[in-house]
Coordinates of C-alpha atoms in Angstrom, one line a residue:
Chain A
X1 CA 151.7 140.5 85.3
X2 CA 148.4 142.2 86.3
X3 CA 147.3 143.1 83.0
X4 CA 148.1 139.4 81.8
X5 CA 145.6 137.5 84.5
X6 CA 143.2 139.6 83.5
X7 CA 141.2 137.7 80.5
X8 CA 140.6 139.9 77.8
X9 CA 136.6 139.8 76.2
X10 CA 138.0 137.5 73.1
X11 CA 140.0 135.3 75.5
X12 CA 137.1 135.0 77.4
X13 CA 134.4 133.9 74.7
X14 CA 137.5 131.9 73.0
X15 CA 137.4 130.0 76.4
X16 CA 133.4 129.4 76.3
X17 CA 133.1 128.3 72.8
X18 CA 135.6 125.2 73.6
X19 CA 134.0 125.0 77.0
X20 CA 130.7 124.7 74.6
X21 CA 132.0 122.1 71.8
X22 CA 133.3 119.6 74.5
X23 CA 129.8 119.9 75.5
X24 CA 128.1 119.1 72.3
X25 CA 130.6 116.5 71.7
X26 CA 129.3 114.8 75.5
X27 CA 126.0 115.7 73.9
X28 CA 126.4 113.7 71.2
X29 CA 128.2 110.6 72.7
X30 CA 125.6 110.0 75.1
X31 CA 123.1 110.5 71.9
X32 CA 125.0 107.5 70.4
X33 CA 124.7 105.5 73.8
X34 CA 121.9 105.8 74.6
X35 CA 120.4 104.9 71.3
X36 CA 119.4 101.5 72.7
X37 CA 117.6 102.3 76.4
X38 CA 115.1 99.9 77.8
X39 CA 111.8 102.5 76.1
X40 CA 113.9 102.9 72.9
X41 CA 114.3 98.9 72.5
X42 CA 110.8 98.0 73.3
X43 CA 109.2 100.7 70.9
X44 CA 111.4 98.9 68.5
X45 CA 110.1 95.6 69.4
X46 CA 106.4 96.6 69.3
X47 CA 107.1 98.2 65.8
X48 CA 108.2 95.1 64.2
X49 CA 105.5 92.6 66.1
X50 CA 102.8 93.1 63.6
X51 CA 101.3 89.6 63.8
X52 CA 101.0 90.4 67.9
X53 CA 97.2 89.8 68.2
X54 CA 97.3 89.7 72.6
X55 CA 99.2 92.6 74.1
X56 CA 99.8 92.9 77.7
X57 CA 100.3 96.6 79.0
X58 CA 101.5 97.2 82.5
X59 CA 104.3 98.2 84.6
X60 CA 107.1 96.0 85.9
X61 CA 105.0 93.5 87.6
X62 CA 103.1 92.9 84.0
X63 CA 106.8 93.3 82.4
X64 CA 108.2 90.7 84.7
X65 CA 104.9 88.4 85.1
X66 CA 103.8 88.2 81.5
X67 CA 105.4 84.9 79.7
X68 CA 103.6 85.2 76.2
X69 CA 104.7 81.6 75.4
X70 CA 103.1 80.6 78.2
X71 CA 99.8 82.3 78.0
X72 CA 99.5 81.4 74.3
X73 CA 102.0 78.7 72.9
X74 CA 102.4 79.6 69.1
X75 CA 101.3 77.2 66.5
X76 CA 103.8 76.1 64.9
X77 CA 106.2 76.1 67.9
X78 CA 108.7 77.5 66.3
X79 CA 106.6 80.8 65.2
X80 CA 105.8 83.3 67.8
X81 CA 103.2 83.6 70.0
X82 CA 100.4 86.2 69.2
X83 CA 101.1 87.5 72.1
X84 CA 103.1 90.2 72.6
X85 CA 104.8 91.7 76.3
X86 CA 104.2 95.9 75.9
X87 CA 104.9 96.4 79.7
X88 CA 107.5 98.6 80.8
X89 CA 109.6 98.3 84.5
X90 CA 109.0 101.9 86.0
X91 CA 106.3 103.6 84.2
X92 CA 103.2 105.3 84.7
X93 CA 99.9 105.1 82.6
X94 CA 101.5 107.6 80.4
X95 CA 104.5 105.9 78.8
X96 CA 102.3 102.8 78.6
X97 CA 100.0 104.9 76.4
X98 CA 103.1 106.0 74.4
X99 CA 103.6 102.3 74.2
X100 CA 100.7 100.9 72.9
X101 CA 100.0 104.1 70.4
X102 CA 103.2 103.3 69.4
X103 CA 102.4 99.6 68.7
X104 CA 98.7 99.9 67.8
X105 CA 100.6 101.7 64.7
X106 CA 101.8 98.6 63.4
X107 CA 99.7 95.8 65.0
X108 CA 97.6 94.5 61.6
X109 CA 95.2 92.3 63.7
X110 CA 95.2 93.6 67.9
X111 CA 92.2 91.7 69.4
X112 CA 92.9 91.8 72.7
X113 CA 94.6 94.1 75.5
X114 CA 95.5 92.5 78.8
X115 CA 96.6 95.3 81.1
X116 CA 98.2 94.8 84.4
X117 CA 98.1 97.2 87.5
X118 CA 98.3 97.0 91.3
X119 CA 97.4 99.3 93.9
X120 CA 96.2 102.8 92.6
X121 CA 97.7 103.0 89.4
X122 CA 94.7 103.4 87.8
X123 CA 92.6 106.1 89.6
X124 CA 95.7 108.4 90.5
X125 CA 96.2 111.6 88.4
X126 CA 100.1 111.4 87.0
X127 CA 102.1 114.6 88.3
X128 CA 106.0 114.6 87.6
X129 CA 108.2 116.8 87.9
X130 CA 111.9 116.3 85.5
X131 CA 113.5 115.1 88.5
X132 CA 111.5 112.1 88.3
X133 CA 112.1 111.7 84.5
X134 CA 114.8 109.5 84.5
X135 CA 115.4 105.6 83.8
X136 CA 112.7 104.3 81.9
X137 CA 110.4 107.6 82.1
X138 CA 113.1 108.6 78.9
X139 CA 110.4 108.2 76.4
X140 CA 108.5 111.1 77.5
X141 CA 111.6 113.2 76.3
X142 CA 111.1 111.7 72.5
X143 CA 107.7 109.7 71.9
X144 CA 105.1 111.8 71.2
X145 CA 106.2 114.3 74.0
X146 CA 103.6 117.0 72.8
X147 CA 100.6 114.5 73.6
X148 CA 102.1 113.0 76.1
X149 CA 101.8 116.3 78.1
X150 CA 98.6 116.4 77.9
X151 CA 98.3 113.4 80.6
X152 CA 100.4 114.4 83.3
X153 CA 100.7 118.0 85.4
X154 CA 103.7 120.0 86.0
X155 CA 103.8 123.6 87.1
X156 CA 104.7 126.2 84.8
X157 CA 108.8 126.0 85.5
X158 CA 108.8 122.5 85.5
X159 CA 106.9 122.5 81.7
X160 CA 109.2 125.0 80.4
X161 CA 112.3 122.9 81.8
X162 CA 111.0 119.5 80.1
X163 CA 110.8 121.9 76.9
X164 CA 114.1 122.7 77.1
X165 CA 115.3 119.2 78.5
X166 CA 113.6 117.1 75.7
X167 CA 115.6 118.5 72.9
X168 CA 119.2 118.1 74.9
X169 CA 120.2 114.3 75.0
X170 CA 122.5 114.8 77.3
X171 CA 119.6 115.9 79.9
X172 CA 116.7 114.0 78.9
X173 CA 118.9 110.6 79.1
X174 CA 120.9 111.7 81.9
X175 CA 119.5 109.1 84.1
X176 CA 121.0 106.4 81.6
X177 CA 124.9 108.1 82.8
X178 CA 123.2 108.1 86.2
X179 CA 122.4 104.6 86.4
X180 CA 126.1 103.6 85.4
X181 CA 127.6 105.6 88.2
X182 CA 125.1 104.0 90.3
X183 CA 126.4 100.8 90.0
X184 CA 129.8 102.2 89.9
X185 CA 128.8 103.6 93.5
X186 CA 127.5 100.6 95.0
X187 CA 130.3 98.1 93.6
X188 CA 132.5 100.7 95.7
X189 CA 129.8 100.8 98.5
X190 CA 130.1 96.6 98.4
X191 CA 133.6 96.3 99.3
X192 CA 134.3 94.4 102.0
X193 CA 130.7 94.1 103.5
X194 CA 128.0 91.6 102.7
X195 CA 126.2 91.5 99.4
X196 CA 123.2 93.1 99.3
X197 CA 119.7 90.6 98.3
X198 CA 119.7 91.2 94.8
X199 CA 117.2 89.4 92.1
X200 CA 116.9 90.3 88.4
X201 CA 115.1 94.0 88.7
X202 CA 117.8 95.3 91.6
X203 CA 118.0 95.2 94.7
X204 CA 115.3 93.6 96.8
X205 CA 114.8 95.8 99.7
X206 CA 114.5 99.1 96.8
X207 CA 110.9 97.8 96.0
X208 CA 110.1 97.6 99.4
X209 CA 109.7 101.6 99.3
X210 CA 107.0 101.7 96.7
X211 CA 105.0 100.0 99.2
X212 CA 102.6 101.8 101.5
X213 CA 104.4 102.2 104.9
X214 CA 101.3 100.6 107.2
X215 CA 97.7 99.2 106.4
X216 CA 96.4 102.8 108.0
X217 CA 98.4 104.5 105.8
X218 CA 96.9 102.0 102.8
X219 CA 93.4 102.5 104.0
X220 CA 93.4 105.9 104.3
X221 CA 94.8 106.3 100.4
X222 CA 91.6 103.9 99.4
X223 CA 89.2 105.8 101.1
X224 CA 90.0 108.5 99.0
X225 CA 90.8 106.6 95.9
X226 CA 87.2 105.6 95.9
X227 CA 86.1 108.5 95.1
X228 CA 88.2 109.2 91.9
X229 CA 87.7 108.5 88.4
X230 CA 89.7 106.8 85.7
X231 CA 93.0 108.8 85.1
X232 CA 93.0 110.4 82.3
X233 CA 95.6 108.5 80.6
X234 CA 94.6 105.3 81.7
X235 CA 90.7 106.5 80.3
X236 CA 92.5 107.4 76.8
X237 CA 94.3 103.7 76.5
X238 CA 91.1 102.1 76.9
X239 CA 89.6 104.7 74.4
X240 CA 92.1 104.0 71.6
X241 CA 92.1 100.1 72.2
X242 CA 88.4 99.5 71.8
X243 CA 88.5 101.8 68.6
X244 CA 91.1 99.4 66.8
X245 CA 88.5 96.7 67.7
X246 CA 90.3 95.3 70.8
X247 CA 88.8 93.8 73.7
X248 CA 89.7 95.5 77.0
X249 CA 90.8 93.1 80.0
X250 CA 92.3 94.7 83.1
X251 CA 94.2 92.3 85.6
X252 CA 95.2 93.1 89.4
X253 CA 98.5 91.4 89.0
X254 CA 99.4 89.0 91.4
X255 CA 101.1 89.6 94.6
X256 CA 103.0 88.4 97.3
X257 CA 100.9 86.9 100.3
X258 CA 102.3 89.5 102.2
X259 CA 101.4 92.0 100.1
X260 CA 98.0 90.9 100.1
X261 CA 97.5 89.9 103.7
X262 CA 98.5 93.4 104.9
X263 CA 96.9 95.6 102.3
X264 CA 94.1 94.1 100.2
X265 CA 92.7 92.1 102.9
X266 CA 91.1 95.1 104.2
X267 CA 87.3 96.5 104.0
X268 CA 88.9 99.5 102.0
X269 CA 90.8 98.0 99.0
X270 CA 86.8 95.5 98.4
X271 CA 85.1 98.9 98.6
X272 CA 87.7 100.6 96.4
X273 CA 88.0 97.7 94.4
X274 CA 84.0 97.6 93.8
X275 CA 84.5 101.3 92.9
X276 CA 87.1 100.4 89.8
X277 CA 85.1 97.8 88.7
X278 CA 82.3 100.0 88.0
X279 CA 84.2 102.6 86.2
X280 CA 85.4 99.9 83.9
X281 CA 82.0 97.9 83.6
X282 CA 80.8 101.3 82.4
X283 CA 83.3 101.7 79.7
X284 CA 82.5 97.8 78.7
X285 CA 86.3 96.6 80.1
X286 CA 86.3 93.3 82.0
X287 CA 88.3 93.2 85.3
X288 CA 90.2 90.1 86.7
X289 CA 91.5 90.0 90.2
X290 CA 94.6 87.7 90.2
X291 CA 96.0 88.9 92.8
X292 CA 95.8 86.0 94.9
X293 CA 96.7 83.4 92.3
X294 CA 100.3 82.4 93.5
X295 CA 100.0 82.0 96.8
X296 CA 103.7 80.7 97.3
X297 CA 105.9 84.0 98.7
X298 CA 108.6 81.5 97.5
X299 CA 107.7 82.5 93.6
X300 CA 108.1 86.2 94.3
X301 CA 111.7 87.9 93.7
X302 CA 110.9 90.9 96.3
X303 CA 108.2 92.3 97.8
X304 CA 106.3 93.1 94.0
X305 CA 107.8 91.0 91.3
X306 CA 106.8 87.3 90.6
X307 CA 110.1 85.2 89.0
X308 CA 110.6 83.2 86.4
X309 CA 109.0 80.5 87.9
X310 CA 105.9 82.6 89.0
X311 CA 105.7 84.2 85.4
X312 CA 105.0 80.8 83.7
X313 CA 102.2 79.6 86.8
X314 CA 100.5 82.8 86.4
X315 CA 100.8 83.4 82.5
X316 CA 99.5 79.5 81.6
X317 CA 96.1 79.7 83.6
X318 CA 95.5 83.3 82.3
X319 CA 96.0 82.3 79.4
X320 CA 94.0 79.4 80.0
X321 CA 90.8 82.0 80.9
X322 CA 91.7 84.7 78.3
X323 CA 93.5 83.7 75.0
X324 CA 90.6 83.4 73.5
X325 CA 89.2 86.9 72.7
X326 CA 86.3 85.5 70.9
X327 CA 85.3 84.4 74.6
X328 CA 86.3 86.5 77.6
X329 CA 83.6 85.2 80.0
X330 CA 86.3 83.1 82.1
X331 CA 88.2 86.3 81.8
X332 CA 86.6 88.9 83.7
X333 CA 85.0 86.7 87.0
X334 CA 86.2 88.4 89.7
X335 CA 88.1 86.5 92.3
X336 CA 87.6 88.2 96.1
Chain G
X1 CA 157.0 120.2 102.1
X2 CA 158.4 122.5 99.5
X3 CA 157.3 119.9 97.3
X4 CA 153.8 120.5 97.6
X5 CA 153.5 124.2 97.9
X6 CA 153.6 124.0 94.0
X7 CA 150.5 122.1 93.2
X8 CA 148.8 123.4 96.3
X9 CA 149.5 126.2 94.7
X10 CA 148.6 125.5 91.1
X11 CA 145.3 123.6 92.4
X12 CA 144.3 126.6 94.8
X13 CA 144.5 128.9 91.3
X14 CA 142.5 126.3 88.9
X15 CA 140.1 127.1 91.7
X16 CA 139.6 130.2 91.9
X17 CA 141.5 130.6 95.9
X18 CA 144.2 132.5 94.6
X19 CA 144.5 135.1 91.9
X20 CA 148.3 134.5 90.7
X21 CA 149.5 131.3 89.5
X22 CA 153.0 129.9 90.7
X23 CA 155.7 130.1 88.9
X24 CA 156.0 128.0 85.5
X25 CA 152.3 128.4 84.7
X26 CA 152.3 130.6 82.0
X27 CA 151.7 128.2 78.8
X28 CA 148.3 127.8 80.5
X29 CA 147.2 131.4 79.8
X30 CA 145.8 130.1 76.7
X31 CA 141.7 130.5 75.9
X32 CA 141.9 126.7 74.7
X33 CA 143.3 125.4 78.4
X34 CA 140.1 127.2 80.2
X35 CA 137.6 126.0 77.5
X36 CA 138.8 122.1 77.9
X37 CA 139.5 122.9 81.8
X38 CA 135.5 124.2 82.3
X39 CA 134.3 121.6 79.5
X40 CA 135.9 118.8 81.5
X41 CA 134.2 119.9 84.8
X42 CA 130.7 120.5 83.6
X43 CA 131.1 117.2 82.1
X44 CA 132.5 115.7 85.5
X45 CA 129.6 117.5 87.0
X46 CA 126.7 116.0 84.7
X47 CA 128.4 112.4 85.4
X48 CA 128.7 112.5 88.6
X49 CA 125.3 114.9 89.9
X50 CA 122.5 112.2 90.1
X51 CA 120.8 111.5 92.7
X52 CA 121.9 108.9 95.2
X53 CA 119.1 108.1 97.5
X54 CA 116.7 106.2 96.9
X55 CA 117.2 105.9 93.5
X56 CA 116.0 102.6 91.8
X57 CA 118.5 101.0 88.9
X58 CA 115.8 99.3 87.2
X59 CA 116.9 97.9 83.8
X60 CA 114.3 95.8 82.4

């Protein structure tokens, strides 16, 4: 009886090699399903929007406050609008570079670059470690992932474990499985008590966290914000727009009265905001401050994000001031 | 009770509690069972490990 528990050496690695192919085969189905994420689709999108002459580059609050039929109606109305929506929910400055590199590849005529941003976005250096590279953050895994590192730190393990991460599906779209036991979790965690605020990003109250937590706190952060530079990958999308002959516009997207009151209506965020304005003057980019533009907290589905409604009352006056790239002088006055 | 002492029995094995099996267990011996039985939990594992804490579902 002894001498058949114990597993013999071929048993053994007989045992790990079907451990191992049930692996590869999870490897390869969530290869299959994932072959459609958020980044995936919208690399797709910008690769077949050649005629895209406006592109707006941002985070979530350019993804859901950009309306590119209402900034530029297209002519005929039933062709699309030369402008094109590049922002991406969840990213840093360095999957929106992947982004536009990846469009700028197939754009014929880009003439103008609208990019979106709130807070500090633009001054602070991008550090990650793979923990944080889930969700949208994917594309660092597959786009370009060799230049990509160039434009945010890691320590020395974390490097070597996105190395070894980017060429496993199965890890570097594990947040995609995630994210589908997530909502498993909280249609459990629902049951029987009442429903959560919810709007078409998530769950209100989760946006609420990427807030500072006071106006100290806020105040503190700009004090030493003003002192930084560009970030390195926000510097190199500027670079690689202006070389394909594009115009350089970047927007302080609007934000909830609250928002504003608490945080921007401080002596800190004018002097930092003086200090960003500089740094773009000198690399010829115009600045718009339209942060204050809907004033309604009605038109705001949490504490970031405008709605639908919002989208089209902030989209139709921009495009009002900056459709024309020919003509960007209503475009960069700077509203304080 | 005698009912369960069997799978308590056969779960406290797959485990790694006890060292002998119970009785009618020995079809199992086979290299094919462990490989599907450890493929199936590191795939349980990778499912079910993310983070639940603060973590944003942000699908757009």
């Amino acid at each position: 009886m002894q001498g058949k528990l114990l597993s013999t050496r071929r048993q053994f690695f007989a045992a790990l090699l079907v451990c191992l192919a049930i692996l590869a085969a999870g490897n390869l189905v969530v290869q299959r399903l994932t072959a459609h994420t958020v980044s995936r689709r919208l690399v797709a999108d910008a690769r077949a929007a050649s005629s895209a002459q406006i592109i707006a580059l941002g985070n979530s609050l350019m993804r859901s406050g950009f309306v590119p039929e209402a900034f530029a109606p297209p002519v005929p109305p039933q062709e699309q609008s030369p402008a094109f929506n590049l922002a991406m929910g969840a990213s840093t400055p360095v999957e929106q570079l992947l982004l536009l590199r990846a469009g700028l590849g197939s754009f014929s005529k880009p003439r103008l670059l609208l990019y979106g941003f709130y807070d500090f976005q633009l001054t602070e250096a991008v550090t990650l470690s793979n923990a944080d590279l889930i969700g949208n953050h994917d594309i660092l895994y597959y786009q370009e992932s060799r230049f990509a590192r160039r434009y945010f730190s890691m320590t020395p393990y974390e490097s070597a474990a996105f190395e070894a991460t980017r060429r496993l599906p199965m890890l570097a779209e594990r947040g995609a499985v995630w994210a589908k036991v997530e909502l498993l979790r909280r249609y459990l965690g629902g049951q029987g008590v009442p429903a959560e605020a919810r709007n078409p990003f998530g769950r209100v109250a989760d946006f609420t966290l990427l807030e500072a937590k006071s106006r100290e706190e806020f105040e503190r952060h700009c004090a030493v914000a003003s002192q930084a530079e560009l970030n390195a990958a926000v510097a190199e999308i500027i670079r690689e727009a202006q070389e394909r002959g594009m115009q350089v516009v970047f927007i302080v997207m609007p934000l909830p009265p609250r928002h504003v009151e608490t945080f921007y209506d401080t002596p800190a965020w004018k002097a930092y905001q003086r200090h960003i304005e500089q740094l773009l003057a000198a690399q010829n980019v115009a600045y718009l401050d339209a942060s204050r533009w809907i004033p309604d907290g009605s038109k705001f589905g949490d504490a970031l994000h405008l709605t639908p409604q919002g989208a089209e009352e902030f989209s139709r006056p921009l495009g009002a001031r900056c459709s024309n790239p020919g003509n960007l002088s209503a475009c960069s006055s700077t509203e304080k | 009770m005698k009912l369960l002492t069997w799978p308590t029995q056969f779960l406290e094995f797959l485990g790694g509690a006890r060292d002998h099996p119970p009785a009618g267990f020995p079809a199992l011996y086979h290299p094919w069972f462990w490989g599907i039985w450890w493929g199936a939990l590191s795939l349980l594992i990778y499912v079910f490990c993310g983070q639940s804490s603060k973590f944003i579902y942000i699908d757009f």
